[in-house]
Amino acid sequence: MARSRVQLNKAHKTRFSSKSSRNLHKTSHQDGSGIGKPKGNHVKGARAARLQRGKMLREQKRAAVLKEKRASGGSTSAPRVIVLFPLSASVDLNSLGEDLLKLLSNDDSGTTTSSSTVASSEYKLRATVLKAPHGDLLTCMEMAKVADLIAFVASPWDENVSNFIDSFGSQCLSVLRFIGLPSTTVLIRDLKKKNDLKKMCASQLASEFPEDCEFVPADTRDDLHKFMRLFKAQRLTVPHWRSQRPYVVAEKVGMQGADESSGKCTLLLSGYLRARKLSVNQLVHVSGIGDFQLSEVELLKDPFPLNERKKQNSMELDDLHDEEVLRSLHPDPMKQEPLVAENTPDPLAGEQTWPTEAEMAEADNNQSQRKLKKRTLPRGTSEYQAAWIIDEIDEDDSDNGDDVMVLDKEEDHFSQDQDFEDDKETLRDVDDETYNDSEMMDDESLTREQYEDQMKKIKEAHAEDEEFPDEVETPIDQPARKRFAKYRGLKSFRTSSWDPNESLPQDYARIFAFDNLARTQKLVLKQALKMEEESRDDCVQTGSYVRLHIKEVPIVAASKLSSLVNNKPIIAFGLLQHESKMSVLHFSVKKYDGYEDPIKTKDELMFHVGFRQFVARPVFSTDNFSSEKHKMERFLHPGRFSLASVYGPISFPSLPLVVLKISEGSGAPAVTALGSLKSIEPNKIILKKIILTGYPQRVSKMKASVRYMFHNPEDVRWFKPVEVWSKRGRRGRVKEPVGTHGAMKCIFNGVVQQHDVVCMKLYKRVYPKWPERMYPQLL
């Protein structure tokens, strides 16, 4: 039997009651058992699980940061890359680079080291010092892609000492922001009054750099010592896309096994492996050359060990670079990823085959059901007479005739006209202004006067496209139904259907497509992370000094890389699964503000996507979020983002993009656009729109006789199903042709004015142009 309790009422709250007296009702005075909330910090249920999960995540993040710090600054990590970047042409990088190398090597003598990589026992780190050449944009971009720290060097180059950055420095800064800046700092040279000039430099350049960027003087040895201490303690950050793939910055480039008959050889790249593990079964991409397989990976003795205590002269250091091989890895033919760039189409895949028995039985069944269909016949009609009566559906179909355009359906209406059977050349895309005005002439064969005339025509077309977008004139000497045979009308650009798999070009048989890009990307990245966490025999650890044997490289490209290794970074990075295959890539791009010349659709441009470089001929279109269809743009217009669609090797988004225009002769490429990789989708529909215009000849309320849109009555009948509209907001349809010169009678939904303009929209699907040459180093 339960024990009875004495009722305890809550005391009245007064102004002078204490906190302890207010809490007396929570405990029992008889047995001392608590009747309120339990004492102590005991939390149960979902809140306890939530707190435990937060604590676990904090511990994991702390452990990851500690592991990253130990890996980046330990003896087994690759040397940190410091890129000295001049903000103006007056900056002397040679003296600054020598001072840094002397400080790191702890060499007080006047001798200079031949290598850019130094192991410092004093600072307990290894560093590679690279000097970006002022005026060479491509080299600066390649150095920024591999830099762990970019040290921007500023120096006053005017008597006013208020100018620290010139036009090239400003251009490079804007490009590097799109690529992704790693950790940054600003070194200020040639300071006489340190405090004043440092404050002036910081106030002028603070808006150009991140908030955590440090401004450090770099004139004396003590200043450089302070900079190195800061660099040693700093937690370096790199762009996310760099940490997803292993890469090697080549310190030595060689070639062996050259075969003159095939023009191929084995390229040897020696350098430190960074970011992630590399498998010998992976494919690698050499920047500017292409994708290749590995024939061997050699693990070499580290030429710059951190625990080396004895000083060696330059001759011994050169002998050390020919170090012995510690281990060799060879690919497994069963596990090595095949080098597949293009799909091999089956020419017989679309051929008509003999029907099977099941198909013939289904056809007989359909025929019998068609015979059993009930028909409405006049009374007294015999079976013989009924066979000659045509259904209403057949009569309706026959009324369309051979000279009527199909609306919203891509049927081969041009094959129904007998004229098209006799003139097959008219089915070519002769109206494609985007094919460089019928390719005008090859740029290499143009004289200076011809090149200036071509640029003048392009600029005039650009100005006309901005003033009268999409408007074209119907030719007088050619029927419009032949000239615009590949075009069709759409009731609504947003909602009308368009089959993405019909009338595809032959190049679409060479590419690959994903059923679900997001799922495939997630699976590929998961497999790469699993390979990083496992201990496998076919992988090389991060930070190792390796020599890559890349097979079947063109001899011309290999010899060119051998001559560039001392002046420009040569990067080889491992590819993820499927990243060697070709597909249709879509980029979100914006025209660079400093580029004034017009950029035409299907112009040959150089695309820098992450570490990768390739040549493409893009199609520009509007970035339409509300529809599956995108309207093609003849030119890349400034001030807004557009969609650039190209044929290119697959790369999983997101990746930064820098578009360069290949200049004539030996001139440096110019930056034309900046952006990022958006998606990989061959089924994305890009439509080219044209507008045919006519003028009212006679107007009677809502009816009008329109001329000059077509020049013969057959064209009027062909385009009769397409809707017409006027620039004053009226909509209507074509009723019938009038006369023999192409005039037509139209009916509108309102009163038409005499000075109005009647328009008709037509659409055609367009595709990118397959580039004749893919990689810039092979040009």
Coordinates of C-alpha atoms in Angstrom, one line a residue, residues 34-514:
G34 CA 13.0 14.8 -4.9
I35 CA 9.7 15.5 -6.5
G36 CA 11.0 18.1 -8.9
K37 CA 13.6 17.9 -11.6
P38 CA 16.6 15.6 -10.8
K39 CA 19.7 17.2 -9.4
G40 CA 22.9 17.1 -11.3
N41 CA 23.8 17.7 -15.0
H42 CA 22.1 14.6 -16.3
V43 CA 20.7 15.0 -19.8
K44 CA 18.8 12.3 -21.5
G45 CA 17.2 11.6 -24.9
A46 CA 17.7 13.4 -28.2
R47 CA 19.5 16.3 -26.6
A48 CA 22.2 14.0 -25.2
A49 CA 22.7 12.4 -28.5
R50 CA 22.9 15.8 -30.2
L51 CA 25.6 17.0 -27.8
Q52 CA 27.6 13.7 -28.1
R53 CA 27.5 14.0 -31.9
G54 CA 28.7 17.6 -31.8
K55 CA 31.6 16.6 -29.4
M56 CA 32.6 13.8 -31.8
L57 CA 32.6 16.1 -34.8
R58 CA 34.8 18.6 -33.0
E59 CA 37.3 15.9 -32.0
Q60 CA 37.4 14.6 -35.6
K61 CA 38.0 18.0 -37.0
R62 CA 40.7 18.7 -34.5
A63 CA 42.4 15.4 -35.3
A64 CA 42.1 16.2 -39.1
V65 CA 43.7 19.6 -38.6
L66 CA 46.5 18.2 -36.5
K67 CA 47.1 15.4 -39.1
E68 CA 47.1 17.9 -42.0
K69 CA 49.6 20.2 -40.1
R70 CA 51.9 17.3 -39.4
A71 CA 51.7 16.0 -43.0
S72 CA 52.4 19.4 -44.5
G73 CA 55.3 20.3 -42.3
G74 CA 56.8 16.9 -41.6
S75 CA 59.9 15.3 -43.1
T76 CA 57.8 12.9 -45.3
S77 CA 55.8 15.7 -46.9
A78 CA 56.6 17.3 -50.3
P79 CA 58.4 20.6 -50.3
R80 CA 56.1 23.6 -50.0
V81 CA 55.9 25.7 -53.2
I82 CA 56.4 29.5 -52.7
V83 CA 55.7 31.5 -55.9
L84 CA 57.1 35.0 -56.0
F85 CA 54.7 37.1 -58.1
P86 CA 55.7 40.6 -59.1
L87 CA 52.8 43.2 -59.0
S88 CA 54.8 45.5 -61.4
A89 CA 57.6 45.3 -63.9
S90 CA 59.9 47.3 -61.6
V91 CA 60.1 44.5 -59.0
D92 CA 63.5 42.6 -59.0
L93 CA 62.6 39.0 -58.2
N94 CA 66.1 37.6 -58.9
S95 CA 67.6 39.3 -55.8
L96 CA 64.7 38.4 -53.6
G97 CA 64.8 34.8 -54.7
E98 CA 68.5 34.5 -54.1
D99 CA 68.1 36.0 -50.6
L100 CA 65.4 33.5 -49.8
L101 CA 67.4 30.5 -51.0
K102 CA 70.4 31.7 -49.0
L103 CA 68.3 32.1 -45.9
L104 CA 66.8 28.6 -46.3
S105 CA 70.1 26.9 -47.0
N106 CA 71.9 28.8 -44.2
D107 CA 74.6 29.8 -46.6
D108 CA 76.3 33.1 -45.7
S109 CA 78.8 32.8 -48.6
G110 CA 78.2 34.4 -52.0
T111 CA 77.6 31.2 -53.8
T112 CA 74.2 30.6 -55.3
T113 CA 72.4 27.3 -55.5
S114 CA 71.4 25.9 -58.9
S115 CA 68.3 24.2 -57.6
S116 CA 65.0 26.0 -56.7
T117 CA 64.3 23.4 -53.9
V118 CA 66.1 23.7 -50.6
A119 CA 65.9 21.7 -47.3
S120 CA 66.3 24.0 -44.3
S121 CA 67.4 22.3 -41.1
E122 CA 67.1 25.6 -39.2
Y123 CA 63.4 26.1 -40.1
K124 CA 62.7 22.4 -40.3
L125 CA 61.0 22.6 -43.6
R126 CA 61.6 22.1 -47.3
A127 CA 60.6 24.7 -49.8
T128 CA 60.6 25.3 -53.6
V129 CA 60.9 28.9 -54.6
L130 CA 59.5 29.8 -58.1
K131 CA 59.7 33.2 -59.8
A132 CA 56.7 34.1 -61.9
P133 CA 57.9 36.1 -65.1
H134 CA 56.2 39.4 -65.5
G135 CA 54.2 39.5 -68.8
D136 CA 53.9 35.8 -69.3
L137 CA 50.3 35.0 -68.3
L138 CA 50.3 31.3 -69.1
T139 CA 53.4 30.6 -67.0
C140 CA 51.9 32.7 -64.1
M141 CA 48.7 30.6 -64.3
E142 CA 50.6 27.3 -64.2
M143 CA 52.6 28.4 -61.2
A144 CA 49.5 29.6 -59.4
K145 CA 47.9 26.2 -59.9
V146 CA 50.7 24.4 -57.9
A147 CA 51.5 27.1 -55.4
D148 CA 51.1 26.5 -51.6
L149 CA 51.8 30.2 -51.0
I150 CA 51.8 33.1 -53.4
A151 CA 54.0 35.9 -52.2
F152 CA 53.0 39.0 -54.1
V153 CA 56.0 41.3 -54.3
A154 CA 55.2 45.0 -54.3
S155 CA 57.6 47.9 -54.9
P156 CA 56.9 51.6 -55.7
W157 CA 57.7 52.1 -59.4
D158 CA 56.9 55.8 -59.6
E159 CA 58.5 58.8 -58.0
N160 CA 55.2 59.4 -56.3
V161 CA 55.7 56.0 -54.5
S162 CA 52.0 55.5 -54.5
N163 CA 51.7 53.0 -57.4
F164 CA 52.4 49.4 -56.4
I165 CA 50.5 47.5 -59.2
D166 CA 50.4 47.9 -62.9
S167 CA 47.9 46.7 -65.6
F168 CA 49.4 43.2 -66.0
G169 CA 49.4 42.6 -62.3
S170 CA 45.8 43.7 -62.0
Q171 CA 44.9 41.4 -64.9
C172 CA 46.7 38.4 -63.3
L173 CA 45.0 39.0 -60.0
S174 CA 41.5 38.9 -61.5
V175 CA 42.4 35.6 -63.3
L176 CA 43.9 34.0 -60.3
R177 CA 40.8 34.8 -58.2
F178 CA 38.8 32.6 -60.6
I179 CA 41.3 29.8 -60.6
G180 CA 41.4 29.9 -56.8
L181 CA 44.0 31.6 -54.6
P182 CA 45.9 29.6 -52.1
S183 CA 47.4 31.2 -49.0
T184 CA 48.7 34.7 -49.9
T185 CA 51.0 37.3 -48.4
V186 CA 52.5 40.6 -49.7
L187 CA 56.2 41.3 -49.5
I188 CA 57.1 45.0 -49.8
R189 CA 60.5 45.8 -51.2
D190 CA 62.6 49.0 -51.4
L191 CA 61.2 50.7 -48.4
K192 CA 63.0 53.6 -47.0
K193 CA 60.4 54.8 -44.5
K194 CA 59.1 51.4 -43.5
N195 CA 56.1 52.4 -41.4
D196 CA 54.7 55.1 -43.8
L197 CA 55.1 53.1 -47.0
K198 CA 53.9 49.9 -45.4
K199 CA 50.7 51.6 -44.3
M200 CA 50.3 53.2 -47.7
C201 CA 50.8 49.9 -49.5
A202 CA 48.3 48.1 -47.2
S203 CA 45.7 50.8 -47.7
Q204 CA 46.0 50.6 -51.5
L205 CA 46.1 46.8 -51.9
A206 CA 43.9 45.7 -49.1
S207 CA 40.9 45.5 -51.4
E208 CA 42.7 43.3 -53.9
F209 CA 43.6 40.5 -51.4
P210 CA 41.8 38.3 -48.8
E211 CA 41.3 39.7 -45.4
D212 CA 43.9 37.3 -43.7
C213 CA 46.6 38.4 -46.1
E214 CA 49.7 39.7 -44.3
F215 CA 51.8 42.7 -45.5
V216 CA 55.5 42.1 -44.6
P217 CA 58.6 44.1 -45.4
A218 CA 61.3 42.1 -47.3
D219 CA 64.4 44.2 -47.5
T220 CA 66.7 42.8 -44.9
R221 CA 67.6 39.4 -43.7
D222 CA 65.7 39.9 -40.5
D223 CA 62.6 40.8 -42.5
L224 CA 62.9 37.5 -44.5
H225 CA 63.5 35.6 -41.3
K226 CA 60.3 37.0 -39.9
F227 CA 58.5 36.0 -43.1
M228 CA 59.8 32.4 -42.9
R229 CA 58.7 32.1 -39.3
L230 CA 55.3 33.3 -40.3
F231 CA 55.3 30.9 -43.3
K232 CA 56.3 28.0 -41.0
A233 CA 53.6 28.5 -38.5
Q234 CA 50.8 29.3 -41.0
R235 CA 48.2 26.8 -41.9
L236 CA 48.2 26.7 -45.7
T237 CA 44.9 26.5 -47.6
V238 CA 44.6 25.4 -51.2
P239 CA 41.6 25.4 -53.6
H240 CA 39.3 22.3 -53.1
W241 CA 39.7 21.1 -56.7
R242 CA 43.5 20.6 -56.2
S243 CA 43.1 18.2 -53.3
Q244 CA 40.9 15.7 -55.2
R245 CA 43.6 14.5 -57.7
P246 CA 47.3 13.5 -57.3
Y247 CA 49.7 15.6 -59.2
V248 CA 53.5 15.9 -59.8
V249 CA 55.4 19.1 -60.7
A250 CA 58.2 17.9 -62.8
E251 CA 61.8 18.9 -61.7
K252 CA 63.4 16.8 -64.5
V253 CA 62.0 15.8 -67.9
G254 CA 63.5 13.2 -70.1
M255 CA 62.6 10.7 -72.9
Q256 CA 63.6 7.2 -73.8
G257 CA 62.7 4.5 -76.3
A258 CA 62.0 6.9 -79.2
D259 CA 60.4 5.1 -82.2
E260 CA 60.9 7.2 -85.3
S261 CA 58.4 5.1 -87.4
S262 CA 55.5 5.7 -85.0
G263 CA 56.7 9.1 -83.7
K264 CA 56.1 8.0 -80.1
C265 CA 58.4 7.7 -77.1
T266 CA 58.3 7.2 -73.3
L267 CA 58.3 10.4 -71.3
L268 CA 60.1 10.5 -68.0
L269 CA 58.9 13.0 -65.4
S270 CA 60.6 13.2 -62.0
G271 CA 59.2 15.1 -59.0
Y272 CA 57.3 15.0 -55.7
L273 CA 53.9 13.4 -55.5
R274 CA 51.4 15.8 -53.9
A275 CA 47.8 15.9 -52.7
R276 CA 46.9 12.2 -52.9
K277 CA 48.2 8.7 -53.6
L278 CA 48.9 7.7 -57.2
S279 CA 48.1 4.3 -58.6
V280 CA 50.3 2.8 -61.4
N281 CA 47.0 1.6 -63.0
Q282 CA 45.6 5.1 -63.2
L283 CA 45.6 7.3 -66.3
V284 CA 47.6 10.6 -66.1
H285 CA 47.2 13.8 -68.0
V286 CA 50.2 15.9 -68.9
S287 CA 49.2 19.6 -69.2
G288 CA 49.0 20.7 -72.8
I289 CA 49.6 17.3 -74.3
G290 CA 46.9 14.8 -73.4
D291 CA 46.0 11.6 -71.5
F292 CA 48.3 8.6 -71.3
Q293 CA 48.9 5.3 -69.5
L294 CA 51.8 4.6 -67.2
S295 CA 54.3 1.9 -68.1
E296 CA 56.2 2.1 -64.8
V297 CA 56.5 4.2 -61.6
E298 CA 59.8 4.3 -59.8
L299 CA 60.1 5.4 -56.2
L300 CA 63.5 7.2 -55.9
K301 CA 65.6 8.3 -53.0
D302 CA 64.6 11.8 -51.8
P303 CA 67.2 14.2 -53.2
F304 CA 66.5 16.9 -50.5
P305 CA 66.1 15.0 -47.2
L306 CA 65.3 17.2 -44.2
N307 CA 67.5 15.3 -41.8
E308 CA 70.6 15.7 -43.9
R309 CA 73.2 17.2 -41.7
K310 CA 76.2 17.3 -43.9
K311 CA 76.6 20.1 -46.4
Q312 CA 77.3 19.0 -49.9
N313 CA 78.7 21.0 -52.7
S314 CA 77.0 21.4 -56.0
M315 CA 78.8 18.5 -57.6
E316 CA 77.7 16.1 -54.9
L317 CA 74.2 17.5 -55.2
D318 CA 74.1 16.8 -58.9
D319 CA 75.3 13.2 -58.2
L320 CA 72.5 12.9 -55.7
H321 CA 69.9 13.7 -58.3
D322 CA 70.8 10.5 -60.1
E323 CA 69.7 8.6 -57.0
E324 CA 69.1 4.9 -56.8
V325 CA 65.7 3.4 -57.3
L326 CA 64.1 2.2 -54.1
R327 CA 61.1 0.4 -55.6
S328 CA 59.4 0.0 -59.0
L329 CA 55.7 -0.5 -59.7
H330 CA 54.4 -2.0 -62.8
P331 CA 50.7 -1.9 -63.9
D332 CA 48.5 -4.9 -63.9
P333 CA 47.0 -5.5 -67.4
M334 CA 43.8 -6.7 -65.8
K335 CA 43.4 -3.7 -63.5
Q336 CA 44.9 -0.9 -65.6
E337 CA 42.3 1.6 -66.8
P338 CA 42.0 1.6 -70.6
L339 CA 42.8 4.7 -72.5
V340 CA 39.4 5.4 -74.2
A341 CA 38.8 8.9 -75.4
E342 CA 36.1 8.4 -78.1
N343 CA 33.3 5.9 -78.5
T344 CA 33.6 3.7 -81.6
P345 CA 30.2 3.9 -83.4
D346 CA 28.6 0.9 -85.0
P347 CA 27.7 1.8 -88.6
L348 CA 25.1 -1.0 -88.7
A349 CA 23.4 0.0 -85.5
G350 CA 20.7 1.9 -87.3
E351 CA 20.2 -0.5 -90.2
Q352 CA 16.8 -2.1 -90.9
T353 CA 16.7 -5.8 -89.9
W354 CA 14.4 -8.6 -90.9
P355 CA 11.4 -8.6 -88.4
T356 CA 11.2 -11.5 -85.9
E357 CA 8.3 -13.9 -85.6
A358 CA 7.0 -12.0 -82.5
E359 CA 7.1 -8.7 -84.4
M360 CA 5.2 -10.3 -87.4
A361 CA 2.6 -11.8 -85.1
E362 CA 2.1 -8.4 -83.4
A363 CA 1.7 -6.8 -86.8
D364 CA -1.0 -9.4 -87.8
N365 CA -2.8 -8.8 -84.5
N366 CA -2.8 -5.0 -85.1
Q367 CA -4.1 -5.5 -88.6
S368 CA -6.9 -7.7 -87.4
Q369 CA -7.9 -5.2 -84.8
R370 CA -7.9 -2.5 -87.4
K371 CA -10.3 -4.6 -89.5
L372 CA -12.7 -5.1 -86.5
K373 CA -12.9 -1.4 -85.9
K374 CA -16.4 -0.1 -86.3
R375 CA -16.9 2.3 -89.2
T376 CA -19.9 4.6 -89.9
L377 CA -21.1 3.8 -93.4
P378 CA -24.1 4.8 -95.4
R379 CA -27.1 2.5 -95.3
G380 CA -27.0 -0.1 -98.1
T381 CA -23.2 0.0 -98.6
S382 CA -21.7 -3.3 -99.5
E383 CA -18.4 -4.6 -98.3
Y384 CA -16.8 -4.0 -101.7
Q385 CA -18.0 -0.4 -101.7
A386 CA -16.8 0.1 -98.1
A387 CA -13.3 -0.8 -99.1
W388 CA -13.1 2.3 -101.4
I389 CA -14.4 4.7 -98.7
I390 CA -11.5 6.7 -97.2
D391 CA -11.6 7.5 -93.4
E392 CA -11.8 11.0 -92.2
I393 CA -8.4 10.7 -90.7
D394 CA -6.9 9.9 -94.0
E395 CA -8.7 12.8 -95.6
D396 CA -7.3 15.1 -93.0
D397 CA -3.8 13.9 -93.5
S398 CA -4.1 14.2 -97.3
D399 CA -5.2 17.8 -96.9
N400 CA -1.9 18.8 -95.4
G401 CA -0.3 18.2 -98.8
D402 CA 3.4 18.1 -99.5
D403 CA 3.9 21.9 -99.1
V404 CA 2.9 22.3 -95.5
M405 CA 5.5 22.7 -92.6
V406 CA 5.0 20.5 -89.6
L407 CA 4.6 22.4 -86.3
D408 CA 6.4 21.2 -83.2
K409 CA 7.5 18.0 -84.9
E410 CA 10.8 17.3 -86.5
E411 CA 9.6 15.1 -89.4
D412 CA 11.5 14.8 -92.6
H413 CA 9.1 17.3 -94.4
F414 CA 11.8 18.3 -96.8
S415 CA 12.0 14.7 -98.1
Q416 CA 8.3 14.9 -99.1
D417 CA 9.0 17.6 -101.6
Q418 CA 10.3 16.3 -104.9
D419 CA 12.5 19.3 -105.3
F420 CA 14.6 18.3 -102.3
E421 CA 15.3 14.9 -103.8
D422 CA 16.9 16.6 -106.8
D423 CA 18.9 19.1 -104.8
K424 CA 20.5 17.5 -101.8
E425 CA 23.1 20.2 -101.4
T426 CA 20.4 22.6 -100.1
L427 CA 20.0 20.5 -97.0
R428 CA 23.4 21.6 -95.7
D429 CA 23.4 24.3 -93.1
V430 CA 24.2 27.1 -95.5
D431 CA 22.6 29.6 -93.2
D432 CA 24.9 28.9 -90.4
E433 CA 26.5 32.3 -89.9
T434 CA 28.2 30.9 -86.8
Y435 CA 30.6 28.8 -88.9
N436 CA 32.9 31.8 -89.2
D437 CA 31.1 33.2 -92.2
S438 CA 31.6 29.9 -94.2
E439 CA 35.0 29.8 -92.5
M440 CA 35.9 32.9 -94.6
M441 CA 39.6 31.9 -94.9
D442 CA 42.2 30.1 -92.8
D443 CA 43.7 32.6 -90.4
E444 CA 47.2 31.5 -91.3
S445 CA 46.7 32.3 -95.0
L446 CA 45.3 35.8 -94.4
T447 CA 47.2 38.9 -95.2
R448 CA 47.1 41.9 -92.9
E449 CA 44.5 43.7 -95.1
Q450 CA 42.3 40.6 -95.3
Y451 CA 42.5 40.1 -91.6
E452 CA 41.5 43.7 -90.9
D453 CA 38.5 43.3 -93.3
Q454 CA 37.5 40.1 -91.6
M455 CA 37.6 41.8 -88.2
K456 CA 35.6 44.7 -89.5
K457 CA 32.9 42.3 -90.8
I458 CA 32.8 40.5 -87.5
K459 CA 32.4 43.8 -85.6
E460 CA 29.7 45.0 -87.9
A461 CA 27.8 41.7 -87.5
H462 CA 28.2 42.0 -83.7
A463 CA 26.7 45.6 -83.8
E464 CA 23.9 44.4 -86.0
D465 CA 23.2 41.5 -83.7
E466 CA 22.9 43.8 -80.7
E467 CA 20.5 46.2 -82.6
F468 CA 18.4 43.6 -84.5
P469 CA 18.9 40.3 -82.7
D470 CA 18.0 37.1 -84.6
E471 CA 16.5 38.9 -87.7
V472 CA 17.4 37.5 -91.1
E473 CA 16.3 38.3 -94.6
T474 CA 14.7 35.7 -96.9
P475 CA 16.8 35.2 -100.0
I476 CA 15.2 36.1 -103.3
D477 CA 17.1 33.7 -105.5
Q478 CA 16.3 30.6 -103.3
P479 CA 13.1 29.2 -101.9
A480 CA 12.7 29.8 -98.2
R481 CA 11.5 26.2 -97.7
K482 CA 14.9 25.1 -98.9
R483 CA 17.0 27.8 -97.2
F484 CA 15.4 27.1 -93.8
A485 CA 14.7 23.4 -94.3
K486 CA 16.1 22.4 -90.9
Y487 CA 14.0 25.0 -89.0
R488 CA 10.6 24.5 -87.4
G489 CA 8.1 26.6 -85.5
L490 CA 7.3 26.3 -81.8
K491 CA 4.1 27.3 -80.2
S492 CA 5.9 28.1 -76.9
F493 CA 9.7 28.1 -76.4
R494 CA 9.3 27.1 -72.8
T495 CA 6.6 24.4 -73.0
S496 CA 6.7 22.9 -76.5
S497 CA 8.3 19.5 -76.7
W498 CA 11.6 18.8 -78.5
D499 CA 13.0 15.3 -78.6
P500 CA 16.6 15.4 -77.6
N501 CA 17.5 12.2 -79.4
E502 CA 16.3 13.0 -82.9
S503 CA 18.5 14.1 -85.9
L504 CA 21.7 13.9 -83.9
P505 CA 25.0 14.7 -85.7
Q506 CA 27.6 12.1 -86.4
D507 CA 29.9 13.5 -83.7
Y508 CA 27.4 12.4 -81.0
A509 CA 28.3 8.8 -81.8
R510 CA 31.8 9.5 -80.6
I511 CA 30.9 10.8 -77.1
F512 CA 29.8 9.3 -73.8
A513 CA 26.9 10.3 -71.5
F514 CA 25.9 9.6 -67.9

